[in-house]
């Protein structure tokens, strides 16, 4: 079964066309890389794949649910997204942030300590998110994906701000999703990361996807 | 996670953040007290007049600050938070109720502190049996929090939508104000309190229903 | 026993002694027993002024020296000042209820200005706790600590500037306006409260110092971050 | 760039942002109108009482909302903005004055809209010659903006600042409140308006001086 | 003359030590790279070099001004910093943002169009910053440095989020500063960027700097 299929998808915000006639297929166990210049629509495409932005034209389905229909509500918990900005609450500590996610996702709360240790932040667990460095915040955002183990992982510049050691976190997230029969989509400007993280790379130009 | 589990988790999260920042207890409350003090300063000192407007001023301050509490910074979601919560499969109505619950607690606390201050600052003539106006007041606190939380949901996301916030707040808050303040005024005539209490309760219910209906569309729109 | 424990002990004993003295001092013919509130109200008011004055001085010193100790003094003194102001407001209000027949009167400028001052210093404390770290708290609050102290003379002289219920200062160059025994008891209580103030100040700054020292022993902030490890940490 | 050039540039930038977002016109003003309306709703309809408190209520609402205008989102600097401006060698006092200038315009506009609304809702007995109270009112608008801008600087970057800021500067605004409201009250006795106008003007001046003194230390502190 | 010299600098934030005994020298025309793991204090060190965070211990001078004294006010306009988050006002367009900077810096306003064109955003000049992609925002932030031509350029992860073509913007900023007799400090986790952007690389560990 295909994890995701976009067929002639287009997206217009206001009256500005952002995505045009996007065709894309993502199969189980696939690690897809998306490259393309700044402002071409990569982040927007990930939001469509996450079912968070309904397309304004064309047909698409993700994990069996048709995009733009209420069916997507059921499959959303199987999607994990890490975007340009880490989704952290500044006043809460790193552990509290992940604990909130664990409770809402119904994950055993012991897992929080484990993933924090895995990403190398065990000793910073009780630091407020606002008092953490950019890279620490990004590691915590990735720890969230380790916590909920989504089938479809969408990574938007997940390597930015990570030090050389921490890049294996991204590899590990991808490895797990693939092992669970899911898929990973990696958007990045980092050629090395694209090589190591993707089996297939597509390039976007002018709001369209080229293989 | 069950619906009520989510509600509790959101309320808990907000209260943890509040404990961390002390935004309501250490900041909003003292400012509320200062706001109560402004009218006497602006008015030519006239204690008869003050004691007449005291309870009304209490409601004005409650309304304004309930909105500030519901819209407070530590409970605000950025777009990346909203995306994350959507993908966790959260019921947006559960979030709304959880938020409103934590805000109600804080608004209730706020009103509980402002009332005695108002009594000291304005020495109003409270009718005997005024404690029975507590129920409508508590219901009004709940309602004001619901209004504020709804307004916060509507204002999240697209900036053009923010105009809607005051437009929904005004009509929704007026019945609460009228009910809450008239409950006290009507106390002298026996049984007069009941209709006002019912008005406030009915408004609360209507607000909850409105929340249930609009929560999902609002979530999808706020992106 | 540490020096601070001794001071706190002495302050407690003195407080008890002051209370005994207050209960045995002569009372005002008109006000009766209520006039004994004075022995609480007046010292609390004066020490509030002193506390905010110390906050201002310590804030100035912090701006010159930039040492943590001055910031701790400023903050601790403001906390105690808020406490004493609250006491002054509470006792004053009770007293007023008894002798003026009203707990609160906006026509009295000292009451209004005191209440405002109380909330400003609550704001001072809130500003500190809202700051992300001690350095930023010190930098912001030192400015407020210096500016806010102008309220002290305003509160003090407000009785003279406007007509009020409050009577003017009792201790004036032209001599006191109350019976001698009463005045002595009150002055003794001012002394007692001064002792209490300094004991509290020492205790509070010490607690703050210990909290900070505990944090300073931690490794550098960056050492809390380690390389990720997946092999060593098993999944749940 | 010269000092006044910087002042003008900051005021211009804020007004462009306001035109873009409509924050004051579309959000603060409707809320202000709601706040003015709540008192008549909360009071048993008693027009004699209303007409007595109307002007005072106008000043209370002006004070509270002037703070919100000065602290509005579109005029808030994030840490990266502050770093950038510091490195451009900006005189922080110029920024403060520029900010206060743009806020004064908006606060003046706010008060100009609230006043007729107050007259409609409360039908106060305006003394003949009330338009001459316009000067102290305008000066008060300027002062309230200065207070609010100062408050915004002290609390830059802190969470809960929309309430924290007004709390710590409220006493600075009280003379403006007293002066502004007493100017109107004192109109019937001839010449009574002058001392109040002077009080407001003197407060404005004191605030400007305070701003000049604290602008630089505040800039260094807000990091 | 040395552009910057840090001698035994330490920095404590709220009694937590962040920087310890940092020694650093930066001479004219030098391009220094700083590497180090997440959370080690690189961003903090840049803030100290920018004179924005006064050190709590030790001596330092930047462009001749002693750190922690009012002398720094005079040299600040010669320092340019691009941090983790672009310093843009969301409600203003890209052109308006740069125009604001140009006026405050006393640069001819015609220069705005030139630099926007140079960073490849001429056609997006009238888009609100909030409606721009991450990379477009970062390009605009770099365009600001082109506009004001600072002598000392401090770049914190300036390569993150830029597409392959846009990386030459960073090179160009460095080249100009060096040509003007200034210096560039580049903090990055990107090994390629470090190689191409720096003549000398130091590594930070535990709040200290190692050569
Ligand atoms: C911090 C501000 C205040 C200061 C410095 C202060 C100081 C004083 C002093 C020096 C006296 C005179 C004692 C005497 O000479 O007999 C006094 C009396 C009194 N104060 Fe205060 N007071 C303050 C606030 C208040 C407040 C807020 C209230 C009421 C809420 C209040 C109510 C009274 C009353 C009722 C008396 C007795 C007046 C009389 O003997 O007629 N005071 N206060
Ligand atoms: N306000 C603060 N209070 C306490 N600790 C802080 C504060 N701000 C930063 N820190 C700590 O200082 C350390 C250094 O942060 P900094 O942002 O300089 O790291 P960095 O080297 O730039 O890391 P990265 O590579 O992730 O960007 C971090 O461990 C962080 O947690
Ligand atoms: N709200 C909006 N209104 C108008 N245009 C928008 C809006 N949001 C995004 N855009 C435009 O959509 C385009 C695609 O943005 P997107 O963030 O998807 O780019 P991207 O490929 O992720 O770029 P980058 O590599 O810089 O992250 C950009 O040109 C941007 O200006
Ligand atoms: Mg993107
Ligand atoms: Mg950093």
PDB file of N, CA, C and O in Angstrom, chain E residues 152-206:
ATOM      1  N   UNK E 152      33.134  44.199  11.767  1.00  0.00           N
ATOM      2  CA  UNK E 152      33.197  42.902  12.436  1.00  0.00           C
ATOM      3  C   UNK E 152      31.877  42.182  12.189  1.00  0.00           C
ATOM      4  O   UNK E 152      30.810  42.668  12.581  1.00  0.00           O
ATOM      5  N   UNK E 153      31.967  41.049  11.504  1.00  0.00           N
ATOM      6  CA  UNK E 153      30.744  40.314  11.161  1.00  0.00           C
ATOM      7  C   UNK E 153      30.670  39.059  12.022  1.00  0.00           C
ATOM      8  O   UNK E 153      31.630  38.285  12.086  1.00  0.00           O
ATOM      9  N   UNK E 154      29.527  38.877  12.693  1.00  0.00           N
ATOM     10  CA  UNK E 154      29.328  37.711  13.549  1.00  0.00           C
ATOM     11  C   UNK E 154      28.172  36.893  12.982  1.00  0.00           C
ATOM     12  O   UNK E 154      27.042  37.392  12.893  1.00  0.00           O
ATOM     13  N   UNK E 155      28.450  35.674  12.593  1.00  0.00           N
ATOM     14  CA  UNK E 155      27.430  34.865  11.922  1.00  0.00           C
ATOM     15  C   UNK E 155      27.130  33.624  12.755  1.00  0.00           C
ATOM     16  O   UNK E 155      28.002  32.787  12.974  1.00  0.00           O
ATOM     17  N   UNK E 156      25.891  33.515  13.215  1.00  0.00           N
ATOM     18  CA  UNK E 156      25.488  32.372  14.027  1.00  0.00           C
ATOM     19  C   UNK E 156      24.621  31.446  13.182  1.00  0.00           C
ATOM     20  O   UNK E 156      23.455  31.732  12.928  1.00  0.00           O
ATOM     21  N   UNK E 157      25.197  30.347  12.734  1.00  0.00           N
ATOM     22  CA  UNK E 157      24.472  29.391  11.904  1.00  0.00           C
ATOM     23  C   UNK E 157      23.848  30.075  10.697  1.00  0.00           C
ATOM     24  O   UNK E 157      22.692  29.818  10.352  1.00  0.00           O
ATOM     25  N   UNK E 158      24.607  30.950  10.078  1.00  0.00           N
ATOM     26  CA  UNK E 158      24.042  31.715   8.968  1.00  0.00           C
ATOM     27  C   UNK E 158      23.735  30.824   7.768  1.00  0.00           C
ATOM     28  O   UNK E 158      22.965  31.207   6.890  1.00  0.00           O
ATOM     29  N   UNK E 159      24.322  29.636   7.712  1.00  0.00           N
ATOM     30  CA  UNK E 159      24.079  28.766   6.568  1.00  0.00           C
ATOM     31  C   UNK E 159      22.796  27.968   6.695  1.00  0.00           C
ATOM     32  O   UNK E 159      22.284  27.462   5.708  1.00  0.00           O
ATOM     33  N   UNK E 160      22.292  27.837   7.921  1.00  0.00           N
ATOM     34  CA  UNK E 160      21.098  27.011   8.115  1.00  0.00           C
ATOM     35  C   UNK E 160      19.935  27.575   7.312  1.00  0.00           C
ATOM     36  O   UNK E 160      19.697  28.778   7.308  1.00  0.00           O
ATOM     37  N   UNK E 161      19.240  26.706   6.621  1.00  0.00           N
ATOM     38  CA  UNK E 161      18.044  27.128   5.902  1.00  0.00           C
ATOM     39  C   UNK E 161      18.307  27.768   4.553  1.00  0.00           C
ATOM     40  O   UNK E 161      17.371  28.043   3.810  1.00  0.00           O
ATOM     41  N   UNK E 162      19.574  28.033   4.230  1.00  0.00           N
ATOM     42  CA  UNK E 162      19.868  28.603   2.908  1.00  0.00           C
ATOM     43  C   UNK E 162      20.031  27.486   1.889  1.00  0.00           C
ATOM     44  O   UNK E 162      20.631  26.452   2.179  1.00  0.00           O
ATOM     45  N   UNK E 163      19.540  27.698   0.690  1.00  0.00           N
ATOM     46  CA  UNK E 163      19.747  26.687  -0.340  1.00  0.00           C
ATOM     47  C   UNK E 163      21.187  26.786  -0.870  1.00  0.00           C
ATOM     48  O   UNK E 163      21.936  27.710  -0.528  1.00  0.00           O
ATOM     49  N   UNK E 164      21.565  25.820  -1.693  1.00  0.00           N
ATOM     50  CA  UNK E 164      22.969  25.722  -2.124  1.00  0.00           C
ATOM     51  C   UNK E 164      23.446  27.015  -2.786  1.00  0.00           C
ATOM     52  O   UNK E 164      24.554  27.496  -2.520  1.00  0.00           O
ATOM     53  N   UNK E 165      22.603  27.626  -3.631  1.00  0.00           N
ATOM     54  CA  UNK E 165      23.006  28.854  -4.319  1.00  0.00           C
ATOM     55  C   UNK E 165      23.205  30.007  -3.345  1.00  0.00           C
ATOM     56  O   UNK E 165      24.085  30.853  -3.523  1.00  0.00           O
ATOM     57  N   UNK E 166      22.351  30.034  -2.322  1.00  0.00           N
ATOM     58  CA  UNK E 166      22.340  31.199  -1.431  1.00  0.00           C
ATOM     59  C   UNK E 166      23.556  31.235  -0.513  1.00  0.00           C
ATOM     60  O   UNK E 166      23.828  32.265   0.107  1.00  0.00           O
ATOM     61  N   UNK E 167      24.285  30.138  -0.445  1.00  0.00           N
ATOM     62  CA  UNK E 167      25.432  30.115   0.468  1.00  0.00           C
ATOM     63  C   UNK E 167      26.490  31.125   0.043  1.00  0.00           C
ATOM     64  O   UNK E 167      27.272  31.577   0.884  1.00  0.00           O
ATOM     65  N   UNK E 168      26.499  31.501  -1.215  1.00  0.00           N
ATOM     66  CA  UNK E 168      27.512  32.493  -1.614  1.00  0.00           C
ATOM     67  C   UNK E 168      27.239  33.862  -0.989  1.00  0.00           C
ATOM     68  O   UNK E 168      28.124  34.705  -0.917  1.00  0.00           O
ATOM     69  N   UNK E 169      26.011  34.082  -0.514  1.00  0.00           N
ATOM     70  CA  UNK E 169      25.747  35.357   0.164  1.00  0.00           C
ATOM     71  C   UNK E 169      26.650  35.466   1.387  1.00  0.00           C
ATOM     72  O   UNK E 169      27.266  36.502   1.647  1.00  0.00           O
ATOM     73  N   UNK E 170      26.742  34.360   2.123  1.00  0.00           N
ATOM     74  CA  UNK E 170      27.575  34.369   3.328  1.00  0.00           C
ATOM     75  C   UNK E 170      29.033  34.597   2.951  1.00  0.00           C
ATOM     76  O   UNK E 170      29.731  35.403   3.582  1.00  0.00           O
ATOM     77  N   UNK E 171      29.480  33.915   1.896  1.00  0.00           N
ATOM     78  CA  UNK E 171      30.865  34.108   1.441  1.00  0.00           C
ATOM     79  C   UNK E 171      31.121  35.572   1.117  1.00  0.00           C
ATOM     80  O   UNK E 171      32.145  36.141   1.488  1.00  0.00           O
ATOM     81  N   UNK E 172      30.170  36.171   0.424  1.00  0.00           N
ATOM     82  CA  UNK E 172      30.341  37.550  -0.022  1.00  0.00           C
ATOM     83  C   UNK E 172      30.424  38.506   1.167  1.00  0.00           C
ATOM     84  O   UNK E 172      31.254  39.427   1.181  1.00  0.00           O
ATOM     85  N   UNK E 173      29.573  38.283   2.166  1.00  0.00           N
ATOM     86  CA  UNK E 173      29.623  39.140   3.360  1.00  0.00           C
ATOM     87  C   UNK E 173      30.994  39.047   3.999  1.00  0.00           C
ATOM     88  O   UNK E 173      31.606  40.060   4.371  1.00  0.00           O
ATOM     89  N   UNK E 174      31.501  37.816   4.117  1.00  0.00           N
ATOM     90  CA  UNK E 174      32.828  37.618   4.700  1.00  0.00           C
ATOM     91  C   UNK E 174      33.903  38.306   3.870  1.00  0.00           C
ATOM     92  O   UNK E 174      34.761  39.004   4.418  1.00  0.00           O
ATOM     93  N   UNK E 175      33.814  38.119   2.552  1.00  0.00           N
ATOM     94  CA  UNK E 175      34.813  38.699   1.670  1.00  0.00           C
ATOM     95  C   UNK E 175      34.880  40.218   1.830  1.00  0.00           C
ATOM     96  O   UNK E 175      35.957  40.811   1.911  1.00  0.00           O
ATOM     97  N   UNK E 176      33.720  40.847   1.907  1.00  0.00           N
ATOM     98  CA  UNK E 176      33.698  42.305   2.020  1.00  0.00           C
ATOM     99  C   UNK E 176      34.290  42.782   3.331  1.00  0.00           C
ATOM    100  O   UNK E 176      35.050  43.763   3.357  1.00  0.00           O
ATOM    101  N   UNK E 177      33.928  42.085   4.426  1.00  0.00           N
ATOM    102  CA  UNK E 177      34.450  42.512   5.724  1.00  0.00           C
ATOM    103  C   UNK E 177      35.967  42.420   5.731  1.00  0.00           C
ATOM    104  O   UNK E 177      36.655  43.325   6.215  1.00  0.00           O
ATOM    105  N   UNK E 178      36.489  41.331   5.181  1.00  0.00           N
ATOM    106  CA  UNK E 178      37.942  41.162   5.144  1.00  0.00           C
ATOM    107  C   UNK E 178      38.577  42.226   4.268  1.00  0.00           C
ATOM    108  O   UNK E 178      39.603  42.826   4.620  1.00  0.00           O
ATOM    109  N   UNK E 179      37.937  42.513   3.137  1.00  0.00           N
ATOM    110  CA  UNK E 179      38.469  43.535   2.239  1.00  0.00           C
ATOM    111  C   UNK E 179      38.509  44.903   2.913  1.00  0.00           C
ATOM    112  O   UNK E 179      39.402  45.712   2.655  1.00  0.00           O
ATOM    113  N   UNK E 180      37.547  45.156   3.797  1.00  0.00           N
ATOM    114  CA  UNK E 180      37.496  46.436   4.509  1.00  0.00           C
ATOM    115  C   UNK E 180      38.445  46.451   5.707  1.00  0.00           C
ATOM    116  O   UNK E 180      38.399  47.377   6.515  1.00  0.00           O
ATOM    117  N   UNK E 181      39.241  45.399   5.862  1.00  0.00           N
ATOM    118  CA  UNK E 181      40.157  45.349   7.003  1.00  0.00           C
ATOM    119  C   UNK E 181      39.482  44.916   8.281  1.00  0.00           C
ATOM    120  O   UNK E 181      39.977  45.178   9.375  1.00  0.00           O
ATOM    121  N   UNK E 182      38.345  44.261   8.154  1.00  0.00           N
ATOM    122  CA  UNK E 182      37.637  43.788   9.338  1.00  0.00           C
ATOM    123  C   UNK E 182      37.890  42.321   9.590  1.00  0.00           C
ATOM    124  O   UNK E 182      38.956  41.805   9.255  1.00  0.00           O
ATOM    125  N   UNK E 183      36.929  41.650  10.184  1.00  0.00           N
ATOM    126  CA  UNK E 183      37.069  40.234  10.476  1.00  0.00           C
ATOM    127  C   UNK E 183      35.691  39.584  10.505  1.00  0.00           C
ATOM    128  O   UNK E 183      34.679  40.275  10.607  1.00  0.00           O
ATOM    129  N   UNK E 184      35.687  38.260  10.374  1.00  0.00           N
ATOM    130  CA  UNK E 184      34.437  37.503  10.385  1.00  0.00           C
ATOM    131  C   UNK E 184      34.561  36.376  11.393  1.00  0.00           C
ATOM    132  O   UNK E 184      35.577  35.680  11.419  1.00  0.00           O
ATOM    133  N   UNK E 185      33.540  36.197  12.202  1.00  0.00           N
ATOM    134  CA  UNK E 185      33.488  35.033  13.082  1.00  0.00           C
ATOM    135  C   UNK E 185      32.278  34.206  12.663  1.00  0.00           C
ATOM    136  O   UNK E 185      31.153  34.705  12.632  1.00  0.00           O
ATOM    137  N   UNK E 186      32.527  32.954  12.318  1.00  0.00           N
ATOM    138  CA  UNK E 186      31.454  32.100  11.829  1.00  0.00           C
ATOM    139  C   UNK E 186      31.236  30.955  12.806  1.00  0.00           C
ATOM    140  O   UNK E 186      32.140  30.167  13.056  1.00  0.00           O
ATOM    141  N   UNK E 187      30.048  30.882  13.353  1.00  0.00           N
ATOM    142  CA  UNK E 187      29.671  29.743  14.190  1.00  0.00           C
ATOM    143  C   UNK E 187      28.812  28.837  13.338  1.00  0.00           C
ATOM    144  O   UNK E 187      27.844  29.290  12.725  1.00  0.00           O
ATOM    145  N   UNK E 188      29.178  27.586  13.237  1.00  0.00           N
ATOM    146  CA  UNK E 188      28.337  26.694  12.447  1.00  0.00           C
ATOM    147  C   UNK E 188      28.632  25.243  12.770  1.00  0.00           C
ATOM    148  O   UNK E 188      29.720  24.897  13.234  1.00  0.00           O
ATOM    149  N   UNK E 189      27.629  24.395  12.554  1.00  0.00           N
ATOM    150  CA  UNK E 189      27.810  22.953  12.703  1.00  0.00           C
ATOM    151  C   UNK E 189      28.120  22.315  11.355  1.00  0.00           C
ATOM    152  O   UNK E 189      28.246  21.108  11.255  1.00  0.00           O
ATOM    153  N   UNK E 190      28.184  23.157  10.316  1.00  0.00           N
ATOM    154  CA  UNK E 190      28.323  22.670   8.951  1.00  0.00           C
ATOM    155  C   UNK E 190      29.813  22.618   8.604  1.00  0.00           C
ATOM    156  O   UNK E 190      30.466  23.647   8.433  1.00  0.00           O
ATOM    157  N   UNK E 191      30.348  21.409   8.508  1.00  0.00           N
ATOM    158  CA  UNK E 191      31.795  21.258   8.306  1.00  0.00           C
ATOM    159  C   UNK E 191      32.257  21.896   6.996  1.00  0.00           C
ATOM    160  O   UNK E 191      33.304  22.546   6.939  1.00  0.00           O
ATOM    161  N   UNK E 192      31.457  21.761   5.940  1.00  0.00           N
ATOM    162  CA  UNK E 192      31.813  22.368   4.647  1.00  0.00           C
ATOM    163  C   UNK E 192      31.937  23.872   4.778  1.00  0.00           C
ATOM    164  O   UNK E 192      32.897  24.490   4.314  1.00  0.00           O
ATOM    165  N   UNK E 193      30.916  24.447   5.433  1.00  0.00           N
ATOM    166  CA  UNK E 193      30.902  25.896   5.575  1.00  0.00           C
ATOM    167  C   UNK E 193      32.106  26.356   6.365  1.00  0.00           C
ATOM    168  O   UNK E 193      32.739  27.368   6.040  1.00  0.00           O
ATOM    169  N   UNK E 194      32.450  25.599   7.395  1.00  0.00           N
ATOM    170  CA  UNK E 194      33.577  25.960   8.230  1.00  0.00           C
ATOM    171  C   UNK E 194      34.861  25.959   7.399  1.00  0.00           C
ATOM    172  O   UNK E 194      35.697  26.852   7.514  1.00  0.00           O
ATOM    173  N   UNK E 195      34.995  24.956   6.541  1.00  0.00           N
ATOM    174  CA  UNK E 195      36.182  24.875   5.697  1.00  0.00           C
ATOM    175  C   UNK E 195      36.266  26.075   4.767  1.00  0.00           C
ATOM    176  O   UNK E 195      37.312  26.706   4.651  1.00  0.00           O
ATOM    177  N   UNK E 196      35.135  26.395   4.132  1.00  0.00           N
ATOM    178  CA  UNK E 196      35.208  27.439   3.109  1.00  0.00           C
ATOM    179  C   UNK E 196      35.215  28.839   3.719  1.00  0.00           C
ATOM    180  O   UNK E 196      35.714  29.783   3.126  1.00  0.00           O
ATOM    181  N   UNK E 197      34.688  28.979   4.930  1.00  0.00           N
ATOM    182  CA  UNK E 197      34.487  30.312   5.499  1.00  0.00           C
ATOM    183  C   UNK E 197      35.564  30.721   6.488  1.00  0.00           C
ATOM    184  O   UNK E 197      35.583  31.872   6.902  1.00  0.00           O
ATOM    185  N   UNK E 198      36.377  29.772   6.948  1.00  0.00           N
ATOM    186  CA  UNK E 198      37.277  30.119   8.049  1.00  0.00           C
ATOM    187  C   UNK E 198      38.720  29.773   7.724  1.00  0.00           C
ATOM    188  O   UNK E 198      39.026  28.750   7.115  1.00  0.00           O
ATOM    189  N   UNK E 199      39.628  30.678   8.129  1.00  0.00           N
ATOM    190  CA  UNK E 199      41.056  30.396   7.990  1.00  0.00           C
ATOM    191  C   UNK E 199      41.558  29.626   9.209  1.00  0.00           C
ATOM    192  O   UNK E 199      42.537  28.909   9.149  1.00  0.00           O
ATOM    193  N   UNK E 200      40.872  29.863  10.339  1.00  0.00           N
ATOM    194  CA  UNK E 200      41.310  29.252  11.581  1.00  0.00           C
ATOM    195  C   UNK E 200      40.045  28.796  12.309  1.00  0.00           C
ATOM    196  O   UNK E 200      39.051  29.514  12.323  1.00  0.00           O
ATOM    197  N   UNK E 201      40.107  27.609  12.881  1.00  0.00           N
ATOM    198  CA  UNK E 201      38.923  27.088  13.557  1.00  0.00           C
ATOM    199  C   UNK E 201      39.268  26.782  15.000  1.00  0.00           C
ATOM    200  O   UNK E 201      40.284  26.144  15.280  1.00  0.00           O
ATOM    201  N   UNK E 202      38.431  27.272  15.926  1.00  0.00           N
ATOM    202  CA  UNK E 202      38.594  26.883  17.328  1.00  0.00           C
ATOM    203  C   UNK E 202      37.360  26.095  17.742  1.00  0.00           C
ATOM    204  O   UNK E 202      36.296  26.226  17.141  1.00  0.00           O
ATOM    205  N   UNK E 203      37.531  25.263  18.748  1.00  0.00           N
ATOM    206  CA  UNK E 203      36.425  24.425  19.205  1.00  0.00           C
ATOM    207  C   UNK E 203      36.128  24.763  20.655  1.00  0.00           C
ATOM    208  O   UNK E 203      37.039  24.962  21.449  1.00  0.00           O
ATOM    209  N   UNK E 204      34.857  24.857  20.968  1.00  0.00           N
ATOM    210  CA  UNK E 204      34.485  25.117  22.365  1.00  0.00           C
ATOM    211  C   UNK E 204      34.087  23.810  23.036  1.00  0.00           C
ATOM    212  O   UNK E 204      33.400  22.982  22.455  1.00  0.00           O
ATOM    213  N   UNK E 205      34.535  23.642  24.280  1.00  0.00           N
ATOM    214  CA  UNK E 205      34.060  22.524  25.103  1.00  0.00           C
ATOM    215  C   UNK E 205      33.905  23.014  26.526  1.00  0.00           C
ATOM    216  O   UNK E 205      34.760  23.740  27.035  1.00  0.00           O
ATOM    217  N   UNK E 206      32.809  22.631  27.147  1.00  0.00           N
ATOM    218  CA  UNK E 206      32.576  22.986  28.545  1.00  0.00           C
ATOM    219  C   UNK E 206      32.704  24.466  28.816  1.00  0.00           C
ATOM    220  O   UNK E 206      33.215  24.865  29.861  1.00  0.00           O
TER     221      UNK E 206
END
